[in-house]
């Protein structure tokens, strides 16, 4: 950062502090990961400069030869990686990818059936605070109150009554595998399009350690910064026949110029995802999540849905007389970064999240394994169950630092 240090020491100092924070905390945010250093090089590269509108070979400005090559590479690599007939790598985010899918085949006001937010769905699936709910008529399905798994019977009966033009499946907070085949059957019965939003699990799908929605769905969207371990941005996969409509829905429908640096980073991670290192991190992410959930269960915490089949572990704190807000704050004070989360039982309207959502992607990228998961569950339990003891908290934070030093993120590279 030799230029930044000279030109704006204040920002440079914040970058340094953030790097310290990354190295010295345990990151259990399920929506984060540690991209390879190359991603940072690409994101900060000369590709920041080029303005592109349109698609390779049909741009609205001259000088696009390198940008065209990068975008073609990103598209080809994503097609090969996910087995998709059509790929769009231009969306700035998962939300804009979803918006573009909605507008590609639907008219404003059309009906969409999606998972409700307090049960694990995403804002862009028609939450009332999201513009998506103002453009389309959403209904929501929830989870079975007993098993906390998707209730496919409820999805089917809602679909038959509501007659949506599109069904959305995929969530921000749902640790179970999704039966895409069954969702496709339901969508087929009511002639609805099926969109799978695999934002959280794209890396696991890319590494083929969990099943892919691609063969069963009309549209698949995801972000590259979660388990996919890339930079920022969204991607749309689809069947060739929707290509033209998706192209225009993204540009000029929902966006102007796209970010060539982000597209180049997408191309990089789509190649990386075929390499053994990436696959090993994803495999370890899954295994670590199972170990983490089991460690909490041994301590008598209830795990939402009774376990995990992804990178997520959602812990019900009400089962131990605790709440999500307090736990998140206490944990941050000892260097363990998590987020409070609604659990299905909260949907009734308590207003207060009584869970925390944990993800094992970032810890696994650091090289941690099952024994660290057991140790980290111990530390989390020690911190939140003895939050009133400065001594206990101090003891936890020292151990957190010890683990962090043992598993550097970027420092040793
Ligand atoms: C994270 C997420 C997104 C995308 O979010 P952006 O912040 O817009 O990139 C979309 N859908 C789901 C289910 C998500 O979890």
mmCIF file of N, CA and C in Angstrom, residues 33 204 207 227 229 275-288 360-367:
data_model
loop_
_atom_site.group_PDB
_atom_site.id
_atom_site.type_symbol
_atom_site.label_atom_id
_atom_site.label_comp_id
_atom_site.label_asym_id
_atom_site.label_seq_id
_atom_site.Cartn_x
_atom_site.Cartn_y
_atom_site.Cartn_z
ATOM 1 N N UNK A 33 -15.925 -15.570 3.973
ATOM 2 C CA UNK A 33 -14.846 -16.540 3.795
ATOM 3 C C UNK A 33 -13.569 -15.771 3.521
ATOM 4 N N UNK A 204 -19.888 -25.202 -1.893
ATOM 5 C CA UNK A 204 -20.104 -26.628 -1.613
ATOM 6 C C UNK A 204 -20.624 -27.332 -2.866
ATOM 7 N N UNK A 207 -17.802 -27.649 -5.477
ATOM 8 C CA UNK A 207 -16.862 -28.722 -5.129
ATOM 9 C C UNK A 207 -17.536 -30.098 -5.176
ATOM 10 N N UNK A 227 -19.452 -19.239 0.634
ATOM 11 C CA UNK A 227 -18.593 -20.439 0.562
ATOM 12 C C UNK A 227 -17.800 -20.500 -0.749
ATOM 13 N N UNK A 229 -15.825 -18.384 -1.905
ATOM 14 C CA UNK A 229 -14.469 -17.872 -1.630
ATOM 15 C C UNK A 229 -13.902 -16.930 -2.685
ATOM 16 N N UNK A 275 -9.791 -27.186 -8.428
ATOM 17 C CA UNK A 275 -8.505 -27.656 -7.896
ATOM 18 C C UNK A 275 -8.713 -28.374 -6.549
ATOM 19 N N UNK A 276 -7.818 -29.315 -6.247
ATOM 20 C CA UNK A 276 -7.947 -30.086 -5.002
ATOM 21 C C UNK A 276 -7.988 -29.211 -3.730
ATOM 22 N N UNK A 277 -7.216 -28.118 -3.686
ATOM 23 C CA UNK A 277 -7.207 -27.275 -2.480
ATOM 24 C C UNK A 277 -8.607 -26.756 -2.149
ATOM 25 N N UNK A 278 -9.299 -26.283 -3.173
ATOM 26 C CA UNK A 278 -10.640 -25.730 -2.984
ATOM 27 C C UNK A 278 -11.592 -26.829 -2.507
ATOM 28 N N UNK A 279 -11.526 -27.969 -3.182
ATOM 29 C CA UNK A 279 -12.420 -29.079 -2.829
ATOM 30 C C UNK A 279 -12.153 -29.533 -1.396
ATOM 31 N N UNK A 280 -10.878 -29.580 -1.016
ATOM 32 C CA UNK A 280 -10.551 -29.993 0.357
ATOM 33 C C UNK A 280 -11.101 -29.033 1.397
ATOM 34 N N UNK A 281 -11.024 -27.727 1.110
ATOM 35 C CA UNK A 281 -11.590 -26.753 2.058
ATOM 36 C C UNK A 281 -13.096 -26.975 2.189
ATOM 37 N N UNK A 282 -13.779 -27.234 1.083
ATOM 38 C CA UNK A 282 -15.234 -27.417 1.138
ATOM 39 C C UNK A 282 -15.594 -28.695 1.902
ATOM 40 N N UNK A 283 -14.805 -29.742 1.659
ATOM 41 C CA UNK A 283 -15.056 -30.999 2.362
ATOM 42 C C UNK A 283 -14.864 -30.800 3.867
ATOM 43 N N UNK A 284 -13.794 -30.102 4.217
ATOM 44 C CA UNK A 284 -13.511 -29.860 5.628
ATOM 45 C C UNK A 284 -14.563 -28.926 6.246
ATOM 46 N N UNK A 285 -15.077 -27.985 5.462
ATOM 47 C CA UNK A 285 -16.143 -27.090 5.936
ATOM 48 C C UNK A 285 -17.368 -27.902 6.388
ATOM 49 N N UNK A 286 -17.736 -28.886 5.576
ATOM 50 C CA UNK A 286 -18.894 -29.741 5.909
ATOM 51 C C UNK A 286 -18.631 -30.562 7.167
ATOM 52 N N UNK A 287 -17.470 -31.218 7.180
ATOM 53 C CA UNK A 287 -17.106 -32.068 8.307
ATOM 54 C C UNK A 287 -17.022 -31.241 9.608
ATOM 55 N N UNK A 288 -16.430 -30.058 9.499
ATOM 56 C CA UNK A 288 -16.308 -29.192 10.680
ATOM 57 C C UNK A 288 -17.665 -28.750 11.204
ATOM 58 N N UNK A 360 -18.795 -22.528 9.170
ATOM 59 C CA UNK A 360 -17.443 -23.071 9.329
ATOM 60 C C UNK A 360 -16.544 -22.800 8.120
ATOM 61 N N UNK A 361 -17.030 -22.025 7.133
ATOM 62 C CA UNK A 361 -16.238 -21.783 5.925
ATOM 63 C C UNK A 361 -14.895 -21.109 6.208
ATOM 64 N N UNK A 362 -14.944 -19.977 6.919
ATOM 65 C CA UNK A 362 -13.718 -19.202 7.141
ATOM 66 C C UNK A 362 -12.725 -19.960 8.036
ATOM 67 N N UNK A 363 -13.230 -20.628 9.067
ATOM 68 C CA UNK A 363 -12.337 -21.397 9.948
ATOM 69 C C UNK A 363 -11.658 -22.514 9.162
ATOM 70 N N UNK A 364 -12.418 -23.145 8.266
ATOM 71 C CA UNK A 364 -11.867 -24.253 7.482
ATOM 72 C C UNK A 364 -10.832 -23.748 6.477
ATOM 73 N N UNK A 365 -11.078 -22.553 5.918
ATOM 74 C CA UNK A 365 -10.101 -21.960 4.998
ATOM 75 C C UNK A 365 -8.780 -21.686 5.715
ATOM 76 N N UNK A 366 -8.851 -21.467 7.016
ATOM 77 C CA UNK A 366 -7.646 -21.253 7.831
ATOM 78 C C UNK A 366 -6.917 -22.552 8.133
ATOM 79 N N UNK A 367 -7.539 -23.675 7.784
ATOM 80 C CA UNK A 367 -6.902 -24.972 8.025
ATOM 81 C C UNK A 367 -7.319 -25.644 9.321
#
